């Protein structure tokens, strides 16, 4: 028997600024290897899916394996729509980042590199289904065709903002577009999604919920209580884990601990779980369609770990060059979701470099035109603030007397 000394483990990232990016510990399985499991798969049988990784697109842009054609995601119109959704998302993120840098808003937060996840997932949902997103799932709104003026108005907190200046920029809210109000307290989305799904199972209306959480936030208690509750009551909920390798400046090894994957952790609660290449639009679309079908058929919850990389800063309040090598994003072994889908479509002859450039220019014009219109309604540079009386609206159906008096004292 080996006798040692007790010591603590302090996980760190594989490389720090000034060092060479190191992804040698990341296993990238061949695409096309894992089968499409039966919809009623249980947690035990889902082990290879939770430990492995479902991938469709190979390095040359070919779609391979049973997930490629089995779920109908190769339909040309669907693929082109996916590329346009992601391009639109990327341009909007860039424009709103620039606007914050120009002092026109207080805050912004991009999802660059993660566009495939929200865009492909949303296209598989139906009206009435409800996402419980974090601040990095604006791509769900893009693929739900949410009005751009409302999305941008929310960032400027002007009168185009449906949340009327009450929420931090990026914390959108839209019942009609299946996007539950974002809570800044991470992890809460998971318990809310499970609770909403339970209520909907009781009323038998056929709608499903989707909870969203980042890798870092899986360390919160809410992650665990939501999974346990889902495992007990079997409500119609898809529990998404977006593993983008970072939680602000904290590397994913801290939240992962000794677990091999986050999908494995979910499986430990008795919830079937799959892990997917989140930078592969076709894999995301196919697995999302499978999960939606399973959940809507009353087969209980399912967890999905989307494996990706946060290419941009955490937010406009963050500088990743302080804690990771400058060129780490460019070295990410699973590539860029836009480039990979584009290469696939060009390879199939249903897209071209010329069409791509033209579409990008069209989208840019459309987005800039809307942005200019929305900015006329007020930004931090030309503020047109809401009346302070707004704080008394939108919370109570009937304003309590003490608040009515306070409003009167304020002169409204
Ligand atoms: C309960 C709670 N704790 C801490 C924070 C502060 N916080 C905001 S974002 C963030 C990192 C979250 O990382 P991750 O869950 O990986 O999501 P990502 O930003 O990578 O999408 C933290 C710690 C918070 N908002 N809520
Ligand atoms: Mg993260």
mmCIF file of N, CA and C in Angstrom, residues 39 67 71 117-118 120-126 129-134 137 140 178 187-198 200 206-214 223 226-227 229-231 234-242 266 271-276 283-306:
data_model
loop_
_atom_site.group_PDB
_atom_site.id
_atom_site.type_symbol
_atom_site.label_atom_id
_atom_site.label_comp_id
_atom_site.label_asym_id
_atom_site.label_seq_id
_atom_site.Cartn_x
_atom_site.Cartn_y
_atom_site.Cartn_z
ATOM 1 N N UNK A 39 -35.784 6.802 -28.734
ATOM 2 C CA UNK A 39 -36.255 7.982 -27.987
ATOM 3 C C UNK A 39 -36.410 7.693 -26.495
ATOM 4 N N UNK A 67 -26.520 10.408 -37.521
ATOM 5 C CA UNK A 67 -27.199 11.644 -37.139
ATOM 6 C C UNK A 67 -27.316 12.607 -38.325
ATOM 7 N N UNK A 71 -32.123 12.545 -38.952
ATOM 8 C CA UNK A 71 -33.016 13.503 -38.311
ATOM 9 C C UNK A 71 -33.496 14.601 -39.264
ATOM 10 N N UNK A 117 -25.533 26.798 -31.281
ATOM 11 C CA UNK A 117 -26.314 26.122 -30.236
ATOM 12 C C UNK A 117 -27.731 26.705 -30.158
ATOM 13 N N UNK A 118 -27.832 27.990 -29.907
ATOM 14 C CA UNK A 118 -29.166 28.596 -29.793
ATOM 15 C C UNK A 118 -29.910 28.619 -31.116
ATOM 16 N N UNK A 120 -29.687 26.602 -33.816
ATOM 17 C CA UNK A 120 -30.200 25.301 -34.277
ATOM 18 C C UNK A 120 -31.253 24.749 -33.315
ATOM 19 N N UNK A 121 -31.074 24.987 -32.030
ATOM 20 C CA UNK A 121 -32.028 24.468 -31.031
ATOM 21 C C UNK A 121 -33.401 25.108 -31.238
ATOM 22 N N UNK A 122 -33.401 26.457 -31.351
ATOM 23 C CA UNK A 122 -34.665 27.185 -31.435
ATOM 24 C C UNK A 122 -35.495 26.742 -32.636
ATOM 25 N N UNK A 123 -34.822 26.456 -33.756
ATOM 26 C CA UNK A 123 -35.557 26.079 -34.978
ATOM 27 C C UNK A 123 -36.293 24.749 -34.818
ATOM 28 N N UNK A 124 -36.026 24.004 -33.728
ATOM 29 C CA UNK A 124 -36.712 22.722 -33.507
ATOM 30 C C UNK A 124 -37.893 22.867 -32.546
ATOM 31 N N UNK A 125 -38.025 24.027 -31.900
ATOM 32 C CA UNK A 125 -39.122 24.219 -30.945
ATOM 33 C C UNK A 125 -40.408 24.625 -31.657
ATOM 34 N N UNK A 126 -41.506 24.565 -30.943
ATOM 35 C CA UNK A 126 -42.810 24.982 -31.488
ATOM 36 C C UNK A 126 -43.347 26.136 -30.666
ATOM 37 N N UNK A 129 -43.651 26.535 -26.574
ATOM 38 C CA UNK A 129 -42.535 25.991 -25.790
ATOM 39 C C UNK A 129 -41.795 27.160 -25.139
ATOM 40 N N UNK A 130 -41.114 26.890 -24.031
ATOM 41 C CA UNK A 130 -40.489 27.998 -23.297
ATOM 42 C C UNK A 130 -39.034 27.725 -22.944
ATOM 43 N N UNK A 131 -38.159 28.629 -23.402
ATOM 44 C CA UNK A 131 -36.761 28.603 -22.981
ATOM 45 C C UNK A 131 -36.606 29.365 -21.677
ATOM 46 N N UNK A 132 -35.710 28.895 -20.844
ATOM 47 C CA UNK A 132 -35.283 29.615 -19.632
ATOM 48 C C UNK A 132 -33.795 29.876 -19.818
ATOM 49 N N UNK A 133 -33.468 30.976 -20.521
ATOM 50 C CA UNK A 133 -32.099 31.177 -20.986
ATOM 51 C C UNK A 133 -31.222 31.937 -19.995
ATOM 52 N N UNK A 134 -29.916 31.891 -20.236
ATOM 53 C CA UNK A 134 -29.005 32.798 -19.543
ATOM 54 C C UNK A 134 -28.756 33.980 -20.486
ATOM 55 N N UNK A 137 -27.746 33.424 -24.502
ATOM 56 C CA UNK A 137 -28.572 32.678 -25.474
ATOM 57 C C UNK A 137 -29.412 33.598 -26.349
ATOM 58 N N UNK A 140 -31.205 32.283 -29.469
ATOM 59 C CA UNK A 140 -32.561 31.699 -29.471
ATOM 60 C C UNK A 140 -33.549 32.716 -30.036
ATOM 61 N N UNK A 178 -41.212 32.688 -26.582
ATOM 62 C CA UNK A 178 -40.717 31.540 -25.817
ATOM 63 C C UNK A 178 -39.417 31.805 -25.094
ATOM 64 N N UNK A 187 -28.195 29.785 -12.512
ATOM 65 C CA UNK A 187 -28.694 28.525 -11.968
ATOM 66 C C UNK A 187 -30.196 28.545 -11.766
ATOM 67 N N UNK A 188 -30.759 29.729 -11.519
ATOM 68 C CA UNK A 188 -32.203 29.814 -11.271
ATOM 69 C C UNK A 188 -33.002 29.340 -12.494
ATOM 70 N N UNK A 189 -32.406 29.529 -13.690
ATOM 71 C CA UNK A 189 -33.085 29.122 -14.929
ATOM 72 C C UNK A 189 -33.444 27.627 -14.896
ATOM 73 N N UNK A 190 -32.592 26.860 -14.261
ATOM 74 C CA UNK A 190 -32.800 25.405 -14.242
ATOM 75 C C UNK A 190 -34.002 25.011 -13.386
ATOM 76 N N UNK A 191 -34.085 25.559 -12.185
ATOM 77 C CA UNK A 191 -35.232 25.202 -11.336
ATOM 78 C C UNK A 191 -36.527 25.776 -11.914
ATOM 79 N N UNK A 192 -36.428 26.960 -12.512
ATOM 80 C CA UNK A 192 -37.631 27.552 -13.122
ATOM 81 C C UNK A 192 -38.118 26.682 -14.284
ATOM 82 N N UNK A 193 -37.189 26.200 -15.086
ATOM 83 C CA UNK A 193 -37.569 25.382 -16.249
ATOM 84 C C UNK A 193 -38.241 24.087 -15.793
ATOM 85 N N UNK A 194 -37.689 23.464 -14.772
ATOM 86 C CA UNK A 194 -38.258 22.206 -14.280
ATOM 87 C C UNK A 194 -39.656 22.464 -13.696
ATOM 88 N N UNK A 195 -39.802 23.539 -12.924
ATOM 89 C CA UNK A 195 -41.099 23.865 -12.327
ATOM 90 C C UNK A 195 -42.144 24.172 -13.387
ATOM 91 N N UNK A 196 -41.753 24.942 -14.396
ATOM 92 C CA UNK A 196 -42.678 25.297 -15.487
ATOM 93 C C UNK A 196 -43.101 24.025 -16.230
ATOM 94 N N UNK A 197 -42.126 23.140 -16.472
ATOM 95 C CA UNK A 197 -42.426 21.887 -17.188
ATOM 96 C C UNK A 197 -43.382 21.015 -16.360
ATOM 97 N N UNK A 198 -43.214 21.022 -15.055
ATOM 98 C CA UNK A 198 -44.115 20.231 -14.200
ATOM 99 C C UNK A 198 -45.536 20.781 -14.296
ATOM 100 N N UNK A 200 -46.826 22.393 -16.746
ATOM 101 C CA UNK A 200 -47.379 22.109 -18.069
ATOM 102 C C UNK A 200 -47.744 20.642 -18.243
ATOM 103 N N UNK A 206 -49.065 19.924 -23.868
ATOM 104 C CA UNK A 206 -48.115 19.493 -24.895
ATOM 105 C C UNK A 206 -46.896 20.384 -25.058
ATOM 106 N N UNK A 207 -46.771 21.418 -24.220
ATOM 107 C CA UNK A 207 -45.612 22.308 -24.365
ATOM 108 C C UNK A 207 -44.440 21.793 -23.550
ATOM 109 N N UNK A 208 -43.232 22.102 -24.049
ATOM 110 C CA UNK A 208 -42.049 21.640 -23.332
ATOM 111 C C UNK A 208 -41.199 22.844 -22.903
ATOM 112 N N UNK A 209 -40.341 22.610 -21.916
ATOM 113 C CA UNK A 209 -39.451 23.662 -21.420
ATOM 114 C C UNK A 209 -38.006 23.300 -21.743
ATOM 115 N N UNK A 210 -37.176 24.346 -21.862
ATOM 116 C CA UNK A 210 -35.743 24.136 -22.053
ATOM 117 C C UNK A 210 -34.997 25.010 -21.060
ATOM 118 N N UNK A 211 -34.255 24.381 -20.171
ATOM 119 C CA UNK A 211 -33.425 25.131 -19.218
ATOM 120 C C UNK A 211 -32.022 25.287 -19.789
ATOM 121 N N UNK A 212 -31.378 26.402 -19.443
ATOM 122 C CA UNK A 212 -30.032 26.685 -19.959
ATOM 123 C C UNK A 212 -29.111 27.039 -18.810
ATOM 124 N N UNK A 213 -27.893 26.507 -18.855
ATOM 125 C CA UNK A 213 -26.915 26.822 -17.817
ATOM 126 C C UNK A 213 -25.514 26.758 -18.425
ATOM 127 N N UNK A 214 -24.590 27.573 -17.888
ATOM 128 C CA UNK A 214 -23.203 27.522 -18.341
ATOM 129 C C UNK A 214 -22.414 26.513 -17.524
ATOM 130 N N UNK A 223 -28.509 23.831 -9.939
ATOM 131 C CA UNK A 223 -28.266 22.803 -10.965
ATOM 132 C C UNK A 223 -28.644 21.432 -10.408
ATOM 133 N N UNK A 226 -32.447 21.024 -9.452
ATOM 134 C CA UNK A 226 -33.280 20.905 -10.658
ATOM 135 C C UNK A 226 -33.166 19.497 -11.247
ATOM 136 N N UNK A 227 -31.962 18.974 -11.319
ATOM 137 C CA UNK A 227 -31.787 17.630 -11.889
ATOM 138 C C UNK A 227 -32.474 16.573 -11.033
ATOM 139 N N UNK A 229 -35.066 17.022 -9.045
ATOM 140 C CA UNK A 229 -36.520 17.178 -9.188
ATOM 141 C C UNK A 229 -36.983 16.625 -10.536
ATOM 142 N N UNK A 230 -36.193 16.900 -11.573
ATOM 143 C CA UNK A 230 -36.542 16.384 -12.907
ATOM 144 C C UNK A 230 -36.498 14.861 -12.919
ATOM 145 N N UNK A 231 -35.532 14.306 -12.232
ATOM 146 C CA UNK A 231 -35.385 12.855 -12.210
ATOM 147 C C UNK A 231 -36.546 12.196 -11.459
ATOM 148 N N UNK A 234 -40.098 13.526 -13.632
ATOM 149 C CA UNK A 234 -40.079 13.243 -15.077
ATOM 150 C C UNK A 234 -40.863 14.255 -15.929
ATOM 151 N N UNK A 235 -40.706 15.563 -15.676
ATOM 152 C CA UNK A 235 -41.443 16.546 -16.480
ATOM 153 C C UNK A 235 -40.824 16.702 -17.877
ATOM 154 N N UNK A 236 -41.569 17.337 -18.799
ATOM 155 C CA UNK A 236 -41.067 17.513 -20.174
ATOM 156 C C UNK A 236 -40.075 18.680 -20.266
ATOM 157 N N UNK A 237 -38.822 18.421 -19.937
ATOM 158 C CA UNK A 237 -37.827 19.498 -19.941
ATOM 159 C C UNK A 237 -36.515 19.007 -20.557
ATOM 160 N N UNK A 238 -35.909 19.886 -21.360
ATOM 161 C CA UNK A 238 -34.568 19.615 -21.891
ATOM 162 C C UNK A 238 -33.609 20.483 -21.081
ATOM 163 N N UNK A 239 -32.638 19.865 -20.457
ATOM 164 C CA UNK A 239 -31.703 20.596 -19.593
ATOM 165 C C UNK A 239 -30.373 20.763 -20.335
ATOM 166 N N UNK A 240 -30.165 21.972 -20.855
ATOM 167 C CA UNK A 240 -28.979 22.257 -21.674
ATOM 168 C C UNK A 240 -27.838 22.786 -20.816
ATOM 169 N N UNK A 241 -26.657 22.258 -21.056
ATOM 170 C CA UNK A 241 -25.445 22.749 -20.381
ATOM 171 C C UNK A 241 -24.512 23.254 -21.479
ATOM 172 N N UNK A 242 -24.229 24.549 -21.474
ATOM 173 C CA UNK A 242 -23.331 25.095 -22.492
ATOM 174 C C UNK A 242 -21.922 25.151 -21.891
ATOM 175 N N UNK A 266 -24.968 14.930 -15.040
ATOM 176 C CA UNK A 266 -26.438 14.910 -15.130
ATOM 177 C C UNK A 266 -26.948 13.468 -15.098
ATOM 178 N N UNK A 271 -30.883 10.990 -15.153
ATOM 179 C CA UNK A 271 -31.445 11.652 -16.337
ATOM 180 C C UNK A 271 -30.587 11.249 -17.548
ATOM 181 N N UNK A 272 -31.179 10.712 -18.604
ATOM 182 C CA UNK A 272 -30.380 10.371 -19.781
ATOM 183 C C UNK A 272 -29.654 11.609 -20.296
ATOM 184 N N UNK A 273 -28.414 11.447 -20.722
ATOM 185 C CA UNK A 273 -27.625 12.622 -21.098
ATOM 186 C C UNK A 273 -26.769 12.345 -22.327
ATOM 187 N N UNK A 274 -26.596 13.394 -23.125
ATOM 188 C CA UNK A 274 -25.797 13.292 -24.352
ATOM 189 C C UNK A 274 -24.807 14.451 -24.377
ATOM 190 N N UNK A 275 -23.670 14.226 -25.029
ATOM 191 C CA UNK A 275 -22.709 15.326 -25.206
ATOM 192 C C UNK A 275 -22.527 15.543 -26.706
ATOM 193 N N UNK A 276 -22.495 16.793 -27.115
ATOM 194 C CA UNK A 276 -22.571 17.123 -28.542
ATOM 195 C C UNK A 276 -21.541 18.188 -28.905
ATOM 196 N N UNK A 283 -25.044 18.777 -36.127
ATOM 197 C CA UNK A 283 -25.152 17.922 -34.929
ATOM 198 C C UNK A 283 -26.119 18.555 -33.926
ATOM 199 N N UNK A 284 -26.013 19.868 -33.743
ATOM 200 C CA UNK A 284 -26.898 20.541 -32.783
ATOM 201 C C UNK A 284 -28.358 20.404 -33.242
ATOM 202 N N UNK A 285 -28.585 20.620 -34.545
ATOM 203 C CA UNK A 285 -29.960 20.548 -35.062
ATOM 204 C C UNK A 285 -30.524 19.133 -34.892
ATOM 205 N N UNK A 286 -29.727 18.129 -35.240
ATOM 206 C CA UNK A 286 -30.220 16.743 -35.189
ATOM 207 C C UNK A 286 -30.512 16.322 -33.755
ATOM 208 N N UNK A 287 -29.602 16.632 -32.841
ATOM 209 C CA UNK A 287 -29.809 16.207 -31.456
ATOM 210 C C UNK A 287 -30.960 17.005 -30.829
ATOM 211 N N UNK A 288 -31.074 18.275 -31.183
ATOM 212 C CA UNK A 288 -32.185 19.074 -30.644
ATOM 213 C C UNK A 288 -33.516 18.490 -31.107
ATOM 214 N N UNK A 289 -33.588 18.126 -32.388
ATOM 215 C CA UNK A 289 -34.849 17.576 -32.908
ATOM 216 C C UNK A 289 -35.208 16.272 -32.176
ATOM 217 N N UNK A 290 -34.190 15.441 -31.981
ATOM 218 C CA UNK A 290 -34.379 14.166 -31.269
ATOM 219 C C UNK A 290 -34.887 14.439 -29.840
ATOM 220 N N UNK A 291 -34.240 15.400 -29.175
ATOM 221 C CA UNK A 291 -34.575 15.681 -27.770
ATOM 222 C C UNK A 291 -35.981 16.278 -27.649
ATOM 223 N N UNK A 292 -36.342 17.133 -28.601
ATOM 224 C CA UNK A 292 -37.676 17.745 -28.574
ATOM 225 C C UNK A 292 -38.736 16.653 -28.776
ATOM 226 N N UNK A 293 -38.477 15.758 -29.712
ATOM 227 C CA UNK A 293 -39.434 14.677 -30.003
ATOM 228 C C UNK A 293 -39.608 13.784 -28.775
ATOM 229 N N UNK A 294 -38.486 13.438 -28.166
ATOM 230 C CA UNK A 294 -38.519 12.580 -26.972
ATOM 231 C C UNK A 294 -39.312 13.256 -25.847
ATOM 232 N N UNK A 295 -38.984 14.519 -25.606
ATOM 233 C CA UNK A 295 -39.584 15.232 -24.474
ATOM 234 C C UNK A 295 -41.075 15.426 -24.688
ATOM 235 N N UNK A 296 -41.437 15.780 -25.935
ATOM 236 C CA UNK A 296 -42.862 16.018 -26.218
ATOM 237 C C UNK A 296 -43.662 14.714 -26.180
ATOM 238 N N UNK A 297 -42.979 13.589 -26.370
ATOM 239 C CA UNK A 297 -43.692 12.303 -26.337
ATOM 240 C C UNK A 297 -43.914 11.803 -24.917
ATOM 241 N N UNK A 298 -43.547 12.612 -23.913
ATOM 242 C CA UNK A 298 -43.814 12.205 -22.527
ATOM 243 C C UNK A 298 -42.797 11.216 -21.990
ATOM 244 N N UNK A 299 -41.596 11.209 -22.574
ATOM 245 C CA UNK A 299 -40.595 10.238 -22.130
ATOM 246 C C UNK A 299 -39.669 10.790 -21.051
ATOM 247 N N UNK A 300 -39.987 11.965 -20.554
ATOM 248 C CA UNK A 300 -39.229 12.508 -19.422
ATOM 249 C C UNK A 300 -38.100 13.433 -19.832
ATOM 250 N N UNK A 301 -37.334 13.894 -18.833
ATOM 251 C CA UNK A 301 -36.289 14.894 -19.093
ATOM 252 C C UNK A 301 -35.078 14.295 -19.799
ATOM 253 N N UNK A 302 -34.302 15.169 -20.400
ATOM 254 C CA UNK A 302 -33.038 14.752 -21.016
ATOM 255 C C UNK A 302 -32.054 15.903 -20.820
ATOM 256 N N UNK A 303 -30.780 15.572 -20.610
ATOM 257 C CA UNK A 303 -29.754 16.608 -20.452
ATOM 258 C C UNK A 303 -28.814 16.552 -21.649
ATOM 259 N N UNK A 304 -28.389 17.740 -22.101
ATOM 260 C CA UNK A 304 -27.459 17.799 -23.243
ATOM 261 C C UNK A 304 -26.316 18.748 -22.901
ATOM 262 N N UNK A 305 -25.099 18.252 -22.998
ATOM 263 C CA UNK A 305 -23.927 19.129 -22.849
ATOM 264 C C UNK A 305 -23.475 19.535 -24.245
ATOM 265 N N UNK A 306 -23.494 20.831 -24.500
ATOM 266 C CA UNK A 306 -23.020 21.371 -25.778
ATOM 267 C C UNK A 306 -21.576 21.797 -25.570
#
